Amino acid sequence: MTTVIDGKAVAASVIESVKSATRSLESDAGVRAGLAVVIVGDDPASHAYVSAKSKMAKECGFLSVQHTLPEETTQEELAALVGRLNADPSIHGILVQLPLPKHLMSEPIIQSILPEKDVDGLHVVNAGKVATGDLEGGLVSCTPAGAMVFVRHIHGDDLSGLNAVVIGRSNLFGKPMSALLLAANATVTTAHSRTRDLPAVCRNADILVAAVGRAEMVKADWVKPGATLIDVGINRVPAPERGEGKTKLVGDAAFKECAEVAGVITPVPGGVGPMTIAMLMANTIIAAHRKAGRQPPKF
Ligand SMILES: NC(=O)c1ccc[n+]([C@@H]2O[C@H](COP(=O)([O-])OP(=O)(O)OC[C@H]3O[C@@H](n4cnc5c(N)ncnc54)[C@H](OP(=O)(O)O)[C@@H]3O)[C@@H](O)[C@H]2O)c1
């Protein structure tokens, strides 16, 4: 019988832990955690993400600050705002919503955020710490951190003897995910568009993680019976069965058929997705604890 992971429930339990750590930091050290979210331009999807993040930060009891900048903001203006947030002691986490409008370069902006405030985990210092297996000193990118919460729930902290395959090698997800699995002692293969015979590589996986961005690419016969399948993909596809012009979200795995083979599977939506915001809150409270010289909570 396949277990379908309820990502919303796991995310809610992470948020409860964040709330309790927020309360204790405030009562014991007099410090209120602060998260600043910066958005440039009018992209409706980005605005929806940012509102959800700011709302969740408030719910967690953080000082939640949102900076909404116009489309015509210059590189210098955005850099100056990041500089002010870096220097602001009430702000422990800074998130610049990506993608930025085309005339702005995101990389210099991300790299200008102080690594200890980089709650998205995208600064090279934080990426480097994950790559070198230093998981206590830095901040781990939110989506792989969330996927690892699922892996630990299912397999525990030590993945010795297990084969893991991650499909995708992006800096945002695939590379840090592979590094986290390796740090937990799994034997890891990172597959990508140049991998030969991807289905055969996947069939070797006790833990299969798909982060490609191709709707329902992973089929049932790619999945080892009883394997754990973590589906990170978010793909919007036409759904004529729901009415003319309607769409729906699907993952990178063909959920129904894969669920018949996998031991554990994450759905899309409602799997990895809700964990990303939860881990952003987790990173913010970790950063605030460190700044106050206190042992941060573990997630
Ligand atoms: N749940 C969340 O909150 C969350 C967060 C982040 C991302 N996502 C989703 O996760 C997916 C991946 O995101 P990303 O940012 O990592 O995407 P990305 O930067 O586009 O990377 C996609 C990766 O998939 C590989 N790939 C593409 N076609 C392939 C194929 N036919 N066979 C094998 N590998 C293939 C690419 O290989 P090459 O390197 O060889 O090109 C690349 O490494 C997207 O659907 C995204 O929306 C979800």
CSV table of C-alpha atoms and ligand atoms in Angstrom, one decimal:
chain,number,residue,atom,x,y,z
A,1,MET,CA,0.0,0.0,0.0
A,2,THR,CA,1.5,3.3,-1.1
A,3,THR,CA,1.8,6.1,1.4
A,4,VAL,CA,1.0,9.5,0.0
A,5,ILE,CA,2.8,12.3,1.9
A,6,ASP,CA,0.6,15.1,3.1
A,7,GLY,CA,3.0,18.1,2.5
A,8,LYS,CA,0.5,20.6,3.9
A,9,ALA,CA,0.4,18.7,7.3
A,10,VAL,CA,4.2,18.3,7.4
A,11,ALA,CA,4.6,22.0,6.6
A,12,ALA,CA,2.1,22.9,9.3
A,13,SER,CA,4.1,21.0,11.9
A,14,VAL,CA,7.3,22.9,10.8
A,15,ILE,CA,5.4,26.2,11.1
A,16,GLU,CA,4.2,25.2,14.7
A,17,SER,CA,7.9,24.6,15.6
A,18,VAL,CA,8.9,28.0,14.1
A,19,LYS,CA,6.1,29.7,16.1
A,20,SER,CA,7.2,28.2,19.3
A,21,ALA,CA,10.9,29.0,18.6
A,22,THR,CA,9.9,32.6,17.8
A,23,ARG,CA,8.0,32.9,21.1
A,24,SER,CA,11.0,31.5,23.1
A,25,LEU,CA,13.5,33.8,21.4
A,26,GLU,CA,11.4,36.8,22.2
A,27,SER,CA,10.7,35.8,25.8
A,28,ASP,CA,14.2,34.5,26.6
A,29,ALA,CA,16.4,36.9,24.6
A,30,GLY,CA,14.1,39.8,23.9
A,31,VAL,CA,14.6,39.3,20.1
A,32,ARG,CA,11.9,39.4,17.6
A,33,ALA,CA,12.8,37.6,14.3
A,34,GLY,CA,12.5,39.8,11.3
A,35,LEU,CA,12.1,38.9,7.6
A,36,ALA,CA,12.3,41.4,4.7
A,37,VAL,CA,10.8,40.4,1.4
A,38,VAL,CA,11.7,42.5,-1.7
A,39,ILE,CA,9.7,42.4,-4.9
A,40,VAL,CA,10.4,44.4,-8.1
A,41,GLY,CA,7.8,44.8,-10.8
A,42,ASP,CA,4.3,43.6,-11.5
A,43,ASP,CA,4.5,39.9,-12.2
A,44,PRO,CA,1.2,38.5,-10.8
A,45,ALA,CA,2.7,35.1,-9.9
A,46,SER,CA,5.6,36.7,-8.0
A,47,HIS,CA,3.2,39.0,-6.1
A,48,ALA,CA,1.1,36.0,-5.1
A,49,TYR,CA,4.2,34.2,-3.8
A,50,VAL,CA,5.4,37.3,-1.9
A,51,SER,CA,2.1,37.9,-0.3
A,52,ALA,CA,2.0,34.3,0.9
A,53,LYS,CA,5.5,34.6,2.4
A,54,SER,CA,4.8,37.9,4.1
A,55,LYS,CA,1.5,36.6,5.5
A,56,MET,CA,3.2,33.4,6.8
A,57,ALA,CA,6.0,35.5,8.4
A,58,LYS,CA,3.3,37.5,10.3
A,59,GLU,CA,1.6,34.3,11.4
A,60,CYS,CA,4.9,33.0,12.7
A,61,GLY,CA,5.1,36.2,14.9
A,62,PHE,CA,8.0,37.7,12.9
A,63,LEU,CA,8.5,41.4,12.1
A,64,SER,CA,7.4,41.0,8.5
A,65,VAL,CA,8.5,43.8,6.1
A,66,GLN,CA,7.6,43.9,2.4
A,67,HIS,CA,9.4,46.2,0.0
A,68,THR,CA,7.4,46.6,-3.3
A,69,LEU,CA,9.5,48.4,-5.9
A,70,PRO,CA,8.4,49.6,-9.3
A,71,GLU,CA,9.3,47.9,-12.5
A,72,GLU,CA,11.7,50.7,-13.5
A,73,THR,CA,13.9,50.3,-10.3
A,74,THR,CA,17.6,50.5,-11.2
A,75,GLN,CA,20.3,48.0,-10.3
A,76,GLU,CA,21.8,50.6,-8.0
A,77,GLU,CA,18.5,51.3,-6.2
A,78,LEU,CA,17.9,47.7,-5.6
A,79,ALA,CA,21.5,47.2,-4.4
A,80,ALA,CA,21.1,50.2,-2.0
A,81,LEU,CA,18.0,48.6,-0.5
A,82,VAL,CA,19.7,45.3,0.1
A,83,GLY,CA,22.6,47.3,1.7
A,84,ARG,CA,20.2,49.0,4.1
A,85,LEU,CA,18.5,45.7,5.0
A,86,ASN,CA,22.0,44.1,5.5
A,87,ALA,CA,22.7,46.8,8.0
A,88,ASP,CA,19.3,46.7,9.8
A,89,PRO,CA,19.7,44.8,13.1
A,90,SER,CA,15.9,44.2,13.2
A,91,ILE,CA,16.1,42.1,10.0
A,92,HIS,CA,17.4,38.6,10.2
A,93,GLY,CA,16.4,37.3,6.8
A,94,ILE,CA,16.3,39.0,3.4
A,95,LEU,CA,14.5,37.4,0.4
A,96,VAL,CA,14.6,39.0,-3.0
A,97,GLN,CA,11.8,37.4,-5.1
A,98,LEU,CA,13.1,36.0,-8.4
A,99,PRO,CA,12.9,36.3,-11.3
A,100,LEU,CA,13.8,40.0,-11.3
A,101,PRO,CA,12.6,42.2,-14.3
A,102,LYS,CA,14.9,41.6,-17.4
A,103,HIS,CA,16.9,44.8,-17.0
A,104,LEU,CA,18.2,43.8,-13.6
A,105,MET,CA,21.0,41.3,-12.9
A,106,SER,CA,19.9,38.9,-10.1
A,107,GLU,CA,23.3,37.3,-9.4
A,108,PRO,CA,25.1,40.4,-8.0
A,109,ILE,CA,22.0,41.2,-5.9
A,110,ILE,CA,21.8,37.7,-4.4
A,111,GLN,CA,25.5,37.7,-3.8
A,112,SER,CA,25.3,41.1,-2.0
A,113,ILE,CA,23.0,39.7,0.7
A,114,LEU,CA,24.9,38.9,3.8
A,115,PRO,CA,25.2,35.1,3.9
A,116,GLU,CA,23.9,35.0,7.5
A,117,LYS,CA,20.7,36.8,6.2
A,118,ASP,CA,20.4,34.8,3.0
A,119,VAL,CA,17.3,32.8,4.0
A,120,ASP,CA,16.8,31.6,0.4
A,121,GLY,CA,20.2,29.8,0.7
A,122,LEU,CA,21.4,31.0,-2.7
A,123,HIS,CA,24.6,32.9,-1.7
A,124,VAL,CA,27.7,31.1,-2.8
A,125,VAL,CA,28.8,30.9,0.9
A,126,ASN,CA,25.7,29.0,1.8
A,127,ALA,CA,25.8,26.9,-1.4
A,128,GLY,CA,29.4,26.1,-0.6
A,129,LYS,CA,28.7,25.1,2.9
A,130,VAL,CA,26.0,22.6,1.7
A,131,ALA,CA,28.5,21.3,-1.0
A,132,THR,CA,31.2,20.7,1.7
A,133,GLY,CA,28.7,19.0,4.0
A,134,ASP,CA,28.7,21.9,6.6
A,135,LEU,CA,25.0,21.8,7.3
A,136,GLU,CA,25.1,23.4,10.7
A,137,GLY,CA,26.9,26.6,9.8
A,138,GLY,CA,25.0,27.9,6.8
A,139,LEU,CA,21.4,28.3,5.5
A,140,VAL,CA,20.1,25.5,3.2
A,141,SER,CA,18.1,26.4,0.1
A,142,CYS,CA,14.4,26.1,1.1
A,143,THR,CA,13.0,23.5,-1.4
A,144,PRO,CA,15.8,20.9,-1.0
A,145,ALA,CA,15.7,21.5,2.8
A,146,GLY,CA,11.9,20.8,2.7
A,147,ALA,CA,12.4,17.7,0.5
A,148,MET,CA,14.9,16.4,3.0
A,149,VAL,CA,12.4,16.8,5.8
A,150,PHE,CA,10.2,14.2,4.0
A,151,VAL,CA,13.2,11.9,3.4
A,152,ARG,CA,14.1,12.0,7.1
A,153,HIS,CA,10.5,11.3,8.1
A,154,ILE,CA,10.5,8.2,5.9
A,155,HIS,CA,14.1,6.9,6.2
A,156,GLY,CA,15.5,8.6,9.3
A,157,ASP,CA,18.7,10.7,9.5
A,158,ASP,CA,21.1,8.0,8.1
A,159,LEU,CA,20.6,6.9,4.5
A,160,SER,CA,23.6,4.4,4.6
A,161,GLY,CA,23.2,1.7,2.0
A,162,LEU,CA,20.4,3.5,0.1
A,163,ASN,CA,20.7,4.6,-3.6
A,164,ALA,CA,19.3,8.0,-4.3
A,165,VAL,CA,18.8,9.5,-7.8
A,166,VAL,CA,18.1,13.2,-8.3
A,167,ILE,CA,16.8,14.1,-11.8
A,168,GLY,CA,17.9,17.7,-12.3
A,169,ARG,CA,21.2,19.6,-11.6
A,170,SER,CA,20.1,23.2,-11.1
A,171,ASN,CA,21.8,25.4,-8.5
A,172,LEU,CA,18.4,26.1,-7.0
A,173,PHE,CA,17.4,22.5,-6.4
A,174,GLY,CA,19.2,19.5,-8.0
A,175,LYS,CA,22.8,20.3,-6.8
A,176,PRO,CA,21.9,21.1,-3.2
A,177,MET,CA,19.5,18.2,-3.0
A,178,SER,CA,22.2,15.8,-4.2
A,179,ALA,CA,24.6,17.2,-1.6
A,180,LEU,CA,22.1,16.9,1.2
A,181,LEU,CA,21.4,13.2,0.3
A,182,LEU,CA,25.2,12.6,0.1
A,183,ALA,CA,25.7,14.2,3.5
A,184,ALA,CA,23.1,11.8,4.9
A,185,ASN,CA,25.2,8.9,3.6
A,186,ALA,CA,23.1,7.9,0.6
A,187,THR,CA,24.9,6.8,-2.6
A,188,VAL,CA,23.8,9.6,-5.0
A,189,THR,CA,23.4,9.9,-8.7
A,190,THR,CA,22.6,13.3,-10.2
A,191,ALA,CA,20.9,12.8,-13.5
A,192,HIS,CA,20.2,15.4,-16.2
A,193,SER,CA,19.3,16.0,-19.8
A,194,ARG,CA,22.5,14.3,-21.0
A,195,THR,CA,22.1,11.1,-18.9
A,196,ARG,CA,21.9,7.9,-21.0
A,197,ASP,CA,19.0,5.6,-20.3
A,198,LEU,CA,17.4,7.7,-17.6
A,199,PRO,CA,14.7,5.1,-16.9
A,200,ALA,CA,17.3,2.4,-16.0
A,201,VAL,CA,19.2,4.9,-13.8
A,202,CYS,CA,16.0,5.7,-12.0
A,203,ARG,CA,15.0,2.1,-11.5
A,204,ASN,CA,18.1,1.8,-9.3
A,205,ALA,CA,16.8,4.4,-6.8
A,206,ASP,CA,15.5,3.7,-3.4
A,207,ILE,CA,14.9,7.4,-3.2
A,208,LEU,CA,14.0,9.0,-6.5
A,209,VAL,CA,13.7,12.8,-6.6
A,210,ALA,CA,12.4,14.4,-9.8
A,211,ALA,CA,13.1,18.2,-10.4
A,212,VAL,CA,12.9,18.7,-14.1
A,213,GLY,CA,9.9,20.8,-15.0
A,214,ARG,CA,8.5,18.3,-17.5
A,215,ALA,CA,4.9,17.2,-16.9
A,216,GLU,CA,4.5,13.5,-15.9
A,217,MET,CA,7.9,12.5,-17.4
A,218,VAL,CA,8.6,9.8,-14.8
A,219,LYS,CA,6.6,6.7,-15.5
A,220,ALA,CA,5.7,3.7,-13.4
A,221,ASP,CA,8.3,1.5,-15.0
A,222,TRP,CA,11.1,4.0,-14.0
A,223,VAL,CA,10.3,3.4,-10.3
A,224,LYS,CA,11.8,0.6,-8.2
A,225,PRO,CA,9.0,-1.2,-6.4
A,226,GLY,CA,8.7,0.2,-2.9
A,227,ALA,CA,10.9,3.2,-3.6
A,228,THR,CA,10.3,6.7,-2.2
A,229,LEU,CA,9.4,9.2,-5.0
A,230,ILE,CA,9.7,12.9,-4.2
A,231,ASP,CA,8.2,15.0,-7.0
A,232,VAL,CA,9.4,18.6,-7.0
A,233,GLY,CA,8.1,19.6,-10.5
A,234,ILE,CA,5.4,22.1,-10.8
A,235,ASN,CA,3.8,22.1,-14.3
A,236,ARG,CA,0.6,23.7,-15.5
A,237,VAL,CA,-1.2,21.7,-18.1
A,238,PRO,CA,-4.5,22.0,-19.9
A,239,ALA,CA,-7.4,20.3,-18.1
A,240,PRO,CA,-10.3,20.2,-20.6
A,241,GLU,CA,-12.1,17.7,-18.3
A,242,ARG,CA,-12.6,20.7,-15.9
A,243,GLY,CA,-14.1,22.9,-18.6
A,244,GLU,CA,-12.9,24.8,-21.6
A,245,GLY,CA,-9.7,26.7,-21.2
A,246,LYS,CA,-9.1,25.2,-17.7
A,247,THR,CA,-5.7,24.1,-16.4
A,248,LYS,CA,-4.3,22.1,-13.5
A,249,LEU,CA,-0.9,21.6,-11.8
A,250,VAL,CA,0.9,18.3,-12.2
A,251,GLY,CA,4.3,17.1,-11.1
A,252,ASP,CA,7.2,15.6,-13.0
A,253,ALA,CA,5.9,12.1,-12.2
A,254,ALA,CA,2.8,10.4,-13.6
A,255,PHE,CA,1.2,10.3,-10.2
A,256,LYS,CA,-1.5,7.6,-10.6
A,257,GLU,CA,0.7,5.0,-12.2
A,258,CYS,CA,3.8,5.7,-10.1
A,259,ALA,CA,1.7,5.5,-6.9
A,260,GLU,CA,1.0,1.9,-7.8
A,261,VAL,CA,4.7,1.0,-7.7
A,262,ALA,CA,6.3,3.4,-5.2
A,263,GLY,CA,6.2,2.8,-1.5
A,264,VAL,CA,5.9,6.5,-0.7
A,265,ILE,CA,5.1,9.3,-3.0
A,266,THR,CA,4.5,13.1,-2.8
A,267,PRO,CA,1.6,14.6,-4.7
A,268,VAL,CA,1.5,17.8,-6.8
A,269,PRO,CA,0.0,20.0,-5.6
A,270,GLY,CA,0.2,19.5,-1.8
A,271,GLY,CA,3.6,17.8,-1.6
A,272,VAL,CA,7.0,19.6,-1.7
A,273,GLY,CA,5.3,22.9,-2.6
A,274,PRO,CA,4.0,23.9,0.9
A,275,MET,CA,7.4,23.0,2.4
A,276,THR,CA,9.2,25.7,0.5
A,277,ILE,CA,7.5,28.6,2.5
A,278,ALA,CA,7.7,26.6,5.7
A,279,MET,CA,11.5,26.2,5.3
A,280,LEU,CA,11.9,29.9,4.5
A,281,MET,CA,10.3,30.6,8.0
A,282,ALA,CA,12.6,27.9,9.5
A,283,ASN,CA,15.7,29.6,8.0
A,284,THR,CA,14.6,33.0,9.3
A,285,ILE,CA,14.2,31.7,12.9
A,286,ILE,CA,17.5,29.8,12.6
A,287,ALA,CA,19.2,33.1,11.4
A,288,ALA,CA,17.6,35.0,14.3
A,289,HIS,CA,18.8,32.5,16.9
A,290,ARG,CA,22.4,32.6,15.5
A,291,LYS,CA,22.4,36.4,15.5
A,292,ALA,CA,21.3,36.3,19.2
A,293,GLY,CA,24.1,33.8,20.0
A,294,ARG,CA,21.6,31.0,20.8
A,295,GLN,CA,21.4,27.4,19.6
A,296,PRO,CA,19.0,27.4,16.6
A,297,PRO,CA,16.1,24.8,16.5
A,298,LYS,CA,16.5,21.8,14.1
A,299,PHE,CA,13.9,21.0,11.5
B,1,LIG,N1,8.0,23.0,-5.1
B,1,LIG,C1,8.7,24.1,-5.2
B,1,LIG,O1,8.6,25.0,-4.3
B,1,LIG,C2,9.7,24.2,-6.3
B,1,LIG,C3,10.9,25.0,-6.1
B,1,LIG,C4,11.8,25.0,-7.1
B,1,LIG,C5,11.6,24.4,-8.3
B,1,LIG,N2,10.4,23.7,-8.5
B,1,LIG,C6,10.0,23.0,-9.7
B,1,LIG,O2,11.0,22.0,-9.9
B,1,LIG,C7,11.3,21.8,-11.3
B,1,LIG,C8,12.7,22.0,-11.6
B,1,LIG,O3,13.1,23.3,-11.1
B,1,LIG,P1,14.6,23.8,-11.4
B,1,LIG,O4,14.6,25.3,-11.0
B,1,LIG,O5,15.6,22.9,-10.8
B,1,LIG,O6,14.6,23.8,-13.0
B,1,LIG,P2,15.8,24.0,-14.0
B,1,LIG,O7,16.8,25.0,-13.6
B,1,LIG,O8,15.1,24.2,-15.3
B,1,LIG,O9,16.5,22.6,-14.1
B,1,LIG,C9,15.9,21.5,-14.7
B,1,LIG,C10,16.8,20.3,-14.7
B,1,LIG,O10,16.2,19.2,-15.4
B,1,LIG,C11,17.0,18.6,-16.3
B,1,LIG,N3,16.3,18.1,-17.4
B,1,LIG,C12,15.6,18.8,-18.4
B,1,LIG,N4,15.0,17.9,-19.3
B,1,LIG,C13,15.4,16.7,-18.9
B,1,LIG,C14,15.2,15.4,-19.4
B,1,LIG,N5,14.5,15.2,-20.5
B,1,LIG,N6,15.8,14.4,-18.8
B,1,LIG,C15,16.5,14.5,-17.7
B,1,LIG,N7,16.8,15.7,-17.2
B,1,LIG,C16,16.2,16.8,-17.7
B,1,LIG,C17,18.0,19.8,-16.8
B,1,LIG,O11,19.1,19.2,-17.3
B,1,LIG,P3,20.4,20.0,-17.9
B,1,LIG,O12,21.1,20.6,-16.7
B,1,LIG,O13,21.2,19.0,-18.6
B,1,LIG,O14,19.7,21.0,-18.8
B,1,LIG,C18,18.1,20.6,-15.5
B,1,LIG,O15,19.2,20.1,-14.7
B,1,LIG,C19,10.4,22.9,-12.0
B,1,LIG,O16,9.2,22.3,-12.4
B,1,LIG,C20,10.1,23.9,-10.9
B,1,LIG,O17,8.9,24.6,-11.1
B,1,LIG,C21,9.5,23.6,-7.5
